[in-house]
Coordinates of C-alpha atoms and ligand atoms in Angstrom, one line a residue:
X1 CA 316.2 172.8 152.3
X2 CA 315.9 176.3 153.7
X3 CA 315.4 179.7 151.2
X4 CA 318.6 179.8 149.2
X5 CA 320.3 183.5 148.8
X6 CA 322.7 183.2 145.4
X7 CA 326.1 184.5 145.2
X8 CA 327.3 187.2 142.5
X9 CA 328.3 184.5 140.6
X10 CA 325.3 182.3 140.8
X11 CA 322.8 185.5 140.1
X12 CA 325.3 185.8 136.4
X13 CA 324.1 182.0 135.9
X14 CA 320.5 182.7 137.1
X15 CA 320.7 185.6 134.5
X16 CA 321.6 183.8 131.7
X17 CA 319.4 180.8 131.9
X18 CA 316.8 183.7 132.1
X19 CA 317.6 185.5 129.2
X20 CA 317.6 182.0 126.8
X21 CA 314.3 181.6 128.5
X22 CA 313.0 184.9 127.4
X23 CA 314.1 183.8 123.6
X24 CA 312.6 180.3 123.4
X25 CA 309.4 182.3 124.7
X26 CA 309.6 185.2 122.2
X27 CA 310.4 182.7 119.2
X28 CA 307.5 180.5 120.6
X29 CA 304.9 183.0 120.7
X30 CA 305.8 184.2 117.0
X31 CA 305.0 180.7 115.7
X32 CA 301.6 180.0 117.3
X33 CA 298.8 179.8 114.4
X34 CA 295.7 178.2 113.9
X35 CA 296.1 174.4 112.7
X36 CA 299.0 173.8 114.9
X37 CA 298.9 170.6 117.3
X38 CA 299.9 171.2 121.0
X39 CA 302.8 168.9 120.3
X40 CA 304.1 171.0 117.5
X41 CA 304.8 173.9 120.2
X42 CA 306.4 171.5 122.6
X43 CA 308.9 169.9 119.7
X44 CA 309.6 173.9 118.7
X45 CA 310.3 175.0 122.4
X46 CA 312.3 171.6 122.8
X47 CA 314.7 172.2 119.9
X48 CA 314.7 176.0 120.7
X49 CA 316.1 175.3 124.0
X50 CA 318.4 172.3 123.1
X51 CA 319.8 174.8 120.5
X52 CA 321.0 177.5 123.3
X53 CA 322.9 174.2 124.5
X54 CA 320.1 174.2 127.5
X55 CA 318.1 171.0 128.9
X56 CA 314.2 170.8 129.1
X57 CA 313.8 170.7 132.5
X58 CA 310.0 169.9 133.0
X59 CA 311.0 167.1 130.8
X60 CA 310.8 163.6 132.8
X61 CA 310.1 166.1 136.2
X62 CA 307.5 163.7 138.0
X63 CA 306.7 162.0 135.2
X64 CA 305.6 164.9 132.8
X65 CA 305.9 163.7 128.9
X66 CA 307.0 167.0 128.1
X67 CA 309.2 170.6 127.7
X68 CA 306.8 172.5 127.7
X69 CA 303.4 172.8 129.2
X70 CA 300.6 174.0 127.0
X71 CA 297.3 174.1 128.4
X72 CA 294.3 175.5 126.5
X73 CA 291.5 177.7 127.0
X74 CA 289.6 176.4 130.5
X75 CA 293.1 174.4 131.1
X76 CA 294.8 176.5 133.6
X77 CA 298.1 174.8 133.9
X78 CA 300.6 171.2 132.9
X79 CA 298.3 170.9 129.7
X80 CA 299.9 167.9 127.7
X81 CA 300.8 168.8 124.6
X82 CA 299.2 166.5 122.2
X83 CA 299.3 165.9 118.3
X84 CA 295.7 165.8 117.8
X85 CA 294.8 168.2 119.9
X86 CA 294.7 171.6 116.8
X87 CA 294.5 175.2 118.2
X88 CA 291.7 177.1 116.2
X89 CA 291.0 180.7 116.3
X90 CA 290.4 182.5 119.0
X91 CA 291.8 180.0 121.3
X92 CA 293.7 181.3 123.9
X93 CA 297.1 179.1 125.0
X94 CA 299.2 178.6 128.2
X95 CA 302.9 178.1 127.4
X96 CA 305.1 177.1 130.7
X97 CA 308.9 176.2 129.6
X98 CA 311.6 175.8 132.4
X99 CA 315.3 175.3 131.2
X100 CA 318.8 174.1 133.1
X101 CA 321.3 176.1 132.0
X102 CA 325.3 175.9 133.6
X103 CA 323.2 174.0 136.4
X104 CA 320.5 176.7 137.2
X105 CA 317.1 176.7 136.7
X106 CA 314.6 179.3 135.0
X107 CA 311.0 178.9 134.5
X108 CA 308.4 181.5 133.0
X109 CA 304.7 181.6 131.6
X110 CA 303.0 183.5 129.0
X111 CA 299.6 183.2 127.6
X112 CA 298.8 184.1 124.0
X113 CA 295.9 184.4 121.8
X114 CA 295.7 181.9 118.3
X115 CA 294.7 184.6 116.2
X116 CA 291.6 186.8 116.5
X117 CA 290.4 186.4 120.0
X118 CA 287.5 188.0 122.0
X119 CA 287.6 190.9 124.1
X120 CA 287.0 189.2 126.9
X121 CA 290.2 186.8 126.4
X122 CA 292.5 189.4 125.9
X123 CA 291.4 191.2 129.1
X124 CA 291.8 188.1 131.0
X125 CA 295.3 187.6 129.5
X126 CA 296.0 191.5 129.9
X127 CA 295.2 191.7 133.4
X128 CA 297.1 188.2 134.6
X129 CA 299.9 190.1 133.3
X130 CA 299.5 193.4 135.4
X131 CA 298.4 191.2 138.7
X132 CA 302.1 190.1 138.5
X133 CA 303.2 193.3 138.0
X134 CA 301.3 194.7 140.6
X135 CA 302.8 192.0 143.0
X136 CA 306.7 193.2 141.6
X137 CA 305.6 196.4 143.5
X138 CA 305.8 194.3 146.4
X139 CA 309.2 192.3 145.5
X140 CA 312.0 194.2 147.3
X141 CA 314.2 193.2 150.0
X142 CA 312.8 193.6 153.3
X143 CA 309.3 193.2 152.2
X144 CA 307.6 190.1 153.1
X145 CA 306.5 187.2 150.6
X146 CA 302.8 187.7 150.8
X147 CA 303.5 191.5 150.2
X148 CA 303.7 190.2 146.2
X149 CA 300.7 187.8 147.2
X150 CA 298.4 189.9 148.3
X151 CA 299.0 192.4 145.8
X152 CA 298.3 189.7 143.0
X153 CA 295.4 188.6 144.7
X154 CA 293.9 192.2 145.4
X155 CA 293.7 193.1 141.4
X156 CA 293.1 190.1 140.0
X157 CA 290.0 190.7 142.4
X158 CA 288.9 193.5 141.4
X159 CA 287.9 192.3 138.5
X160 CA 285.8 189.4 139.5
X161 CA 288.0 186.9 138.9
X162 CA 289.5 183.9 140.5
X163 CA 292.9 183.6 142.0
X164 CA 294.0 179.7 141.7
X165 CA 294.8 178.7 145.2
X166 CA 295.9 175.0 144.8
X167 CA 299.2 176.1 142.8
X168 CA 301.9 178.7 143.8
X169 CA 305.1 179.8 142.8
X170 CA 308.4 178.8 144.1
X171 CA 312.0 179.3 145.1
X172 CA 313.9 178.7 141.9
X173 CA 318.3 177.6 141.6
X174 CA 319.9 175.1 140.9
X175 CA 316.3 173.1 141.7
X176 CA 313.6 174.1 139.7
X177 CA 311.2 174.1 142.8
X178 CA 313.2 175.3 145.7
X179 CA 311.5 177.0 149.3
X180 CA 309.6 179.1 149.6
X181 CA 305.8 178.8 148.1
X182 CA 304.8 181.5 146.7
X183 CA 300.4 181.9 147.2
X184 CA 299.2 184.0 144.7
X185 CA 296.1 184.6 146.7
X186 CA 295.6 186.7 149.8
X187 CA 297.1 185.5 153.2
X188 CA 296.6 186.8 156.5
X189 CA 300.0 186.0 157.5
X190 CA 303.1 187.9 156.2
X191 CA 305.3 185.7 155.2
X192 CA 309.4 185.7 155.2
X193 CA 311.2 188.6 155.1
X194 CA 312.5 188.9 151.3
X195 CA 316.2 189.1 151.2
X196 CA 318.4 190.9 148.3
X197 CA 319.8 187.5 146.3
X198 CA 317.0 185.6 146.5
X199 CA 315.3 183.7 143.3
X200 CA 311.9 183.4 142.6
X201 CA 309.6 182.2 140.2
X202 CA 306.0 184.4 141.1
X203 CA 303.3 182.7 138.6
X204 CA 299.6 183.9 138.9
X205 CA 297.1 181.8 137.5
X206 CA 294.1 183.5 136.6
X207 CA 290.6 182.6 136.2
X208 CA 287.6 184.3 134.3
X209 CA 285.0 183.0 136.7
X210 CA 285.1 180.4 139.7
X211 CA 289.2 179.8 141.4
X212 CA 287.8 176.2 141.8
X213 CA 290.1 173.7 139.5
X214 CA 290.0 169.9 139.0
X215 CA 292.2 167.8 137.4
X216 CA 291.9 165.4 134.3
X217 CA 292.4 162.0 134.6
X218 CA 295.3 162.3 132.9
X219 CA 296.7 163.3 136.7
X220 CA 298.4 166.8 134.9
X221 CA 296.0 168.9 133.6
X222 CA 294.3 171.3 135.3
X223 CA 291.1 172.8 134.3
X224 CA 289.0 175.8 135.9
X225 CA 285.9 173.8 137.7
X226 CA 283.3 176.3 135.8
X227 CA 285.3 175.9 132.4
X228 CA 285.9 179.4 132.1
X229 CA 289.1 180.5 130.6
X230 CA 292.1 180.7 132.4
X231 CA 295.6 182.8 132.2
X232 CA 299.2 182.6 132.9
X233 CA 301.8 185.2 133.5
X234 CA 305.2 184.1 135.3
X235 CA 308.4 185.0 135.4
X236 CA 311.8 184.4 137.0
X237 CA 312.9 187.3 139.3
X238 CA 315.5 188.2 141.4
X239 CA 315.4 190.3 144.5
X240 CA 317.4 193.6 145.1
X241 CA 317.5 196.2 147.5
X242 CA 315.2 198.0 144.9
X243 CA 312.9 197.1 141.8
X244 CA 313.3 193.4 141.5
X245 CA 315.2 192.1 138.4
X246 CA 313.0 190.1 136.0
X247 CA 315.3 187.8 134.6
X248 CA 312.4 186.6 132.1
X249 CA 311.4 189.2 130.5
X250 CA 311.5 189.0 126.2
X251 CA 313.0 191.6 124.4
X252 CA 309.4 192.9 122.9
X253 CA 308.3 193.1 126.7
X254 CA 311.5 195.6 127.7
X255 CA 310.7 197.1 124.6
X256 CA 307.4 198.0 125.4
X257 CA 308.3 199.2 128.4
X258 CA 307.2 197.0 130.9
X259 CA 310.1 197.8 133.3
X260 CA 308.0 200.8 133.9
X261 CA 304.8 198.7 134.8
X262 CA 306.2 198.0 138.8
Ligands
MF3_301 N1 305.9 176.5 136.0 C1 305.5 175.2 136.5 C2 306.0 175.0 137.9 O1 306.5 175.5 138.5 C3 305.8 174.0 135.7 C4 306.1 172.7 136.2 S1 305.5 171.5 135.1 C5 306.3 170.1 135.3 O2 306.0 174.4 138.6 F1 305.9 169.4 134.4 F2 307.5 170.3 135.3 F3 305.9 169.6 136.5
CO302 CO1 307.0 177.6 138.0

Protein backbone atom coordinates (compact mmCIF):
# COMPACT_ATOMS: atom_id res chain seq x y z
CA UNK A 1 0.00 0.00 0.00
CA UNK A 2 1.20 3.36 -1.22
CA UNK A 3 1.14 6.79 1.17
CA UNK A 4 -2.55 7.39 1.75
CA UNK A 5 -3.78 11.27 1.41
CA UNK A 6 -7.30 11.43 3.68
CA UNK A 7 -10.35 13.06 2.53
CA UNK A 8 -12.16 15.98 4.57
CA UNK A 9 -14.12 13.54 5.96
CA UNK A 10 -11.58 11.06 6.98
CA UNK A 11 -9.17 14.05 8.49
CA UNK A 12 -12.82 14.85 10.96
CA UNK A 13 -12.31 11.00 11.94
CA UNK A 14 -8.46 11.25 12.17
CA UNK A 15 -9.28 14.37 14.41
CA UNK A 16 -11.37 12.80 16.75
CA UNK A 17 -9.58 9.62 17.45
CA UNK A 18 -6.78 12.20 18.24
CA UNK A 19 -8.40 14.26 20.56
CA UNK A 20 -9.64 11.00 22.83
CA UNK A 21 -6.07 10.18 22.53
CA UNK A 22 -4.86 13.38 23.96
CA UNK A 23 -7.47 12.65 27.02
CA UNK A 24 -6.56 9.10 27.88
CA UNK A 25 -2.90 10.66 27.87
CA UNK A 26 -3.60 13.69 30.04
CA UNK A 27 -5.82 11.55 32.52
CA UNK A 28 -2.85 8.99 32.38
CA UNK A 29 -0.10 11.19 33.28
CA UNK A 30 -2.21 12.74 36.28
CA UNK A 31 -2.32 9.27 37.90
CA UNK A 32 1.27 8.11 37.76
CA UNK A 33 2.77 7.82 41.43
CA UNK A 34 5.25 5.94 43.16
CA UNK A 35 4.02 2.35 44.25
CA UNK A 36 2.02 1.85 41.12
CA UNK A 37 2.71 -1.51 38.98
CA UNK A 38 3.23 -1.03 35.13
CA UNK A 39 0.02 -2.96 34.79
CA UNK A 40 -1.97 -0.65 36.81
CA UNK A 41 -1.26 2.15 33.98
CA UNK A 42 -2.14 -0.19 31.24
CA UNK A 43 -5.70 -1.43 32.98
CA UNK A 44 -6.29 2.76 33.57
CA UNK A 45 -5.45 3.62 29.84
CA UNK A 46 -7.45 0.42 28.80
CA UNK A 47 -10.74 1.50 30.59
CA UNK A 48 -9.93 5.13 29.74
CA UNK A 49 -10.10 4.37 26.16
CA UNK A 50 -12.91 1.69 26.20
CA UNK A 51 -14.87 4.50 28.10
CA UNK A 52 -14.66 7.13 24.93
CA UNK A 53 -16.38 3.97 23.19
CA UNK A 54 -12.68 3.45 21.44
CA UNK A 55 -10.62 0.01 20.98
CA UNK A 56 -6.96 -0.60 22.31
CA UNK A 57 -5.38 -0.96 19.27
CA UNK A 58 -1.75 -2.22 20.31
CA UNK A 59 -3.83 -4.72 22.02
CA UNK A 60 -3.32 -8.38 20.33
CA UNK A 61 -1.19 -6.21 17.39
CA UNK A 62 1.68 -8.94 16.80
CA UNK A 63 1.15 -10.54 19.71
CA UNK A 64 1.57 -7.55 22.31
CA UNK A 65 -0.24 -8.49 25.87
CA UNK A 66 -1.17 -5.02 26.05
CA UNK A 67 -2.92 -1.21 25.46
CA UNK A 68 -0.50 0.45 26.38
CA UNK A 69 3.18 0.36 26.19
CA UNK A 70 5.15 1.35 29.32
CA UNK A 71 8.71 1.08 29.27
CA UNK A 72 10.92 2.33 32.12
CA UNK A 73 13.97 4.13 32.58
CA UNK A 74 16.82 2.42 30.13
CA UNK A 75 13.57 0.74 28.28
CA UNK A 76 13.20 2.86 25.33
CA UNK A 77 10.02 1.49 23.84
CA UNK A 78 6.95 -1.82 23.85
CA UNK A 79 7.86 -2.06 27.72
CA UNK A 80 5.28 -4.83 29.10
CA UNK A 81 3.44 -3.59 31.58
CA UNK A 82 3.77 -5.91 34.46
CA UNK A 83 2.15 -6.24 38.01
CA UNK A 84 5.25 -6.65 39.92
CA UNK A 85 7.14 -4.41 38.15
CA UNK A 86 6.49 -0.91 41.01
CA UNK A 87 7.64 2.63 39.68
CA UNK A 88 9.68 4.32 42.53
CA UNK A 89 10.74 7.79 42.66
CA UNK A 90 12.57 9.41 40.29
CA UNK A 91 11.77 6.91 37.67
CA UNK A 92 11.14 8.13 34.57
CA UNK A 93 8.22 6.24 32.32
CA UNK A 94 7.39 5.74 28.57
CA UNK A 95 3.59 5.62 27.92
CA UNK A 96 2.71 4.68 24.03
CA UNK A 97 -1.26 4.22 23.66
CA UNK A 98 -2.83 3.92 20.05
CA UNK A 99 -6.73 3.85 19.80
CA UNK A 100 -9.35 2.84 16.80
CA UNK A 101 -11.87 5.13 16.84
CA UNK A 102 -15.02 5.20 13.85
CA UNK A 103 -12.19 2.97 12.05
CA UNK A 104 -9.09 5.27 12.25
CA UNK A 105 -6.19 4.98 14.02
CA UNK A 106 -4.14 7.47 16.43
CA UNK A 107 -1.12 6.77 18.25
CA UNK A 108 1.00 9.18 20.62
CA UNK A 109 3.91 9.01 23.23
CA UNK A 110 4.77 10.88 26.23
CA UNK A 111 7.29 10.42 28.88
CA UNK A 112 6.83 11.43 32.48
CA UNK A 113 8.67 11.61 35.61
CA UNK A 114 7.33 9.33 39.01
CA UNK A 115 7.75 12.12 41.19
CA UNK A 116 11.00 13.98 42.08
CA UNK A 117 13.34 13.19 39.26
CA UNK A 118 16.97 14.31 38.44
CA UNK A 119 17.99 17.14 36.44
CA UNK A 120 19.42 15.11 34.06
CA UNK A 121 15.99 13.12 33.38
CA UNK A 122 14.01 15.92 32.90
CA UNK A 123 16.34 17.44 30.35
CA UNK A 124 16.33 14.24 28.45
CA UNK A 125 12.53 14.19 28.56
CA UNK A 126 12.46 18.15 27.83
CA UNK A 127 14.54 18.01 24.95
CA UNK A 128 12.85 14.59 23.20
CA UNK A 129 9.95 16.85 23.28
CA UNK A 130 11.53 19.95 21.40
CA UNK A 131 13.48 17.44 18.80
CA UNK A 132 9.84 16.71 17.64
CA UNK A 133 9.01 20.05 17.57
CA UNK A 134 11.92 21.05 15.91
CA UNK A 135 11.10 18.33 13.17
CA UNK A 136 7.20 20.03 12.92
CA UNK A 137 9.21 22.95 11.45
CA UNK A 138 9.87 20.76 8.83
CA UNK A 139 6.22 19.10 8.42
CA UNK A 140 4.53 21.16 5.67
CA UNK A 141 3.38 20.16 2.32
CA UNK A 142 5.93 20.26 -0.24
CA UNK A 143 8.69 19.55 2.19
CA UNK A 144 10.26 16.27 2.00
CA UNK A 145 9.97 13.41 4.87
CA UNK A 146 13.51 13.57 5.99
CA UNK A 147 13.10 17.46 6.23
CA UNK A 148 11.33 16.42 9.87
CA UNK A 149 14.13 13.68 10.13
CA UNK A 150 16.92 15.48 10.01
CA UNK A 151 15.69 18.20 11.94
CA UNK A 152 15.02 15.64 14.87
CA UNK A 153 18.20 14.15 14.44
CA UNK A 154 20.20 17.51 14.28
CA UNK A 155 19.04 18.67 18.02
CA UNK A 156 18.71 15.75 19.65
CA UNK A 157 22.49 15.84 18.57
CA UNK A 158 23.51 18.65 19.87
CA UNK A 159 23.21 17.57 22.94
CA UNK A 160 25.17 14.41 22.89
CA UNK A 161 22.62 12.12 22.65
CA UNK A 162 21.51 9.20 20.73
CA UNK A 163 18.86 9.17 18.04
CA UNK A 164 17.36 5.40 17.98
CA UNK A 165 17.79 4.19 14.49
CA UNK A 166 16.12 0.72 14.56
CA UNK A 167 12.54 2.29 15.16
CA UNK A 168 10.70 4.97 13.06
CA UNK A 169 7.53 6.45 12.80
CA UNK A 170 4.82 5.76 10.42
CA UNK A 171 1.96 6.53 8.05
CA UNK A 172 -1.04 6.35 10.32
CA UNK A 173 -5.37 5.71 9.02
CA UNK A 174 -7.37 3.38 9.07
CA UNK A 175 -3.99 0.97 9.81
CA UNK A 176 -2.16 1.90 12.60
CA UNK A 177 1.20 1.48 10.68
CA UNK A 178 0.64 2.65 7.22
CA UNK A 179 3.74 3.90 4.46
CA UNK A 180 5.76 5.79 4.83
CA UNK A 181 8.68 5.19 7.62
CA UNK A 182 9.41 7.89 9.28
CA UNK A 183 13.74 7.83 10.41
CA UNK A 184 14.16 9.97 13.14
CA UNK A 185 17.78 10.08 12.46
CA UNK A 186 19.67 11.95 9.69
CA UNK A 187 19.38 10.69 6.02
CA UNK A 188 21.19 11.65 3.11
CA UNK A 189 18.35 11.15 0.93
CA UNK A 190 15.28 13.44 0.94
CA UNK A 191 12.62 11.52 1.11
CA UNK A 192 8.88 11.86 -0.49
CA UNK A 193 7.48 15.01 -1.09
CA UNK A 194 4.92 15.70 1.84
CA UNK A 195 1.45 16.25 0.58
CA UNK A 196 -1.43 18.40 2.39
CA UNK A 197 -3.86 15.32 3.78
CA UNK A 198 -1.39 13.20 4.76
CA UNK A 199 -1.27 11.35 8.42
CA UNK A 200 1.59 10.76 10.28
CA UNK A 201 2.71 9.51 13.42
CA UNK A 202 6.55 11.25 13.94
CA UNK A 203 7.96 9.48 17.33
CA UNK A 204 11.57 10.32 18.40
CA UNK A 205 13.13 8.09 20.62
CA UNK A 206 15.79 9.56 22.55
CA UNK A 207 18.76 8.35 24.34
CA UNK A 208 20.96 9.82 27.15
CA UNK A 209 24.14 8.15 25.98
CA UNK A 210 24.83 5.38 23.22
CA UNK A 211 21.69 5.07 20.06
CA UNK A 212 22.69 1.31 20.35
CA UNK A 213 19.42 -0.76 21.70
CA UNK A 214 18.85 -4.56 22.24
CA UNK A 215 16.01 -6.32 23.03
CA UNK A 216 14.86 -8.52 25.99
CA UNK A 217 14.09 -11.90 25.61
CA UNK A 218 10.84 -11.14 26.09
CA UNK A 219 11.07 -10.30 22.01
CA UNK A 220 9.23 -6.48 22.98
CA UNK A 221 11.16 -4.54 25.07
CA UNK A 222 13.64 -2.51 24.05
CA UNK A 223 16.46 -1.21 26.15
CA UNK A 224 19.34 1.38 25.37
CA UNK A 225 22.63 -0.98 24.97
CA UNK A 226 24.61 1.34 27.64
CA UNK A 227 21.38 1.44 30.01
CA UNK A 228 21.14 4.94 29.95
CA UNK A 229 17.82 6.42 30.16
CA UNK A 230 15.74 6.87 27.30
CA UNK A 231 12.69 9.29 26.13
CA UNK A 232 9.64 9.33 24.10
CA UNK A 233 7.73 12.12 22.47
CA UNK A 234 5.14 11.24 19.56
CA UNK A 235 2.33 12.51 18.30
CA UNK A 236 -0.27 12.15 15.54
CA UNK A 237 -0.09 14.96 12.88
CA UNK A 238 -1.66 15.99 9.96
CA UNK A 239 -0.10 17.79 7.12
CA UNK A 240 -1.35 21.19 5.71
CA UNK A 241 -0.27 23.66 3.28
CA UNK A 242 1.12 25.37 6.54
CA UNK A 243 1.97 24.45 10.27
CA UNK A 244 1.04 20.85 10.50
CA UNK A 245 -2.02 20.05 12.77
CA UNK A 246 -1.07 17.93 15.88
CA UNK A 247 -3.97 16.01 16.31
CA UNK A 248 -2.42 14.65 19.78
CA UNK A 249 -1.74 17.25 21.61
CA UNK A 250 -3.46 17.37 25.48
CA UNK A 251 -5.17 20.22 26.52
CA UNK A 252 -2.32 21.25 29.29
CA UNK A 253 0.10 21.12 26.13
CA UNK A 254 -2.18 23.85 23.95
CA UNK A 255 -2.39 25.50 27.05
CA UNK A 256 1.02 25.95 27.59
CA UNK A 257 1.45 27.07 24.44
CA UNK A 258 3.17 24.57 22.58
CA UNK A 259 1.48 25.55 19.24
CA UNK A 260 3.96 28.26 19.40
CA UNK A 261 7.03 25.81 19.77
CA UNK A 262 7.14 24.99 15.64
N1 LIG B 1 3.84 3.72 18.83
C1 LIG B 1 4.25 2.36 18.58
C2 LIG B 1 4.24 2.15 17.14
O1 LIG B 1 4.11 2.68 16.36
C3 LIG B 1 3.58 1.31 19.31
C4 LIG B 1 3.28 -0.01 18.73
S1 LIG B 1 3.32 -1.13 19.97
C5 LIG B 1 2.53 -2.50 19.52
O2 LIG B 1 4.45 1.55 16.49
F1 LIG B 1 2.42 -3.17 20.54
F2 LIG B 1 1.38 -2.22 19.09
F3 LIG B 1 3.23 -3.09 18.60
CO1 LIG C 1 3.75 4.87 16.61
Amino acid sequence: MSVTIKSAHEIGLMREAGRILAKVHENLAKEIRPGMSTLDIDKLGEELIRSYGCTPSFKNYCGYPASVCVSVNEEVVHGIPKADRILKEGDIVSLDAGLICKGYHSDAARTVGVGEISEEAQLLIDRTRMSFFEGMKKATAGNHLHDISNNIAAYAEKFGYGVVRELVGHGIGKQLHEEPEIPNFRKLSRGIKLRAGMTLAVEPMINAGTHEVLWLDDDWTVITEDLSLSAHYENTILITEGKPELLTLTESEIAAGYMDLY
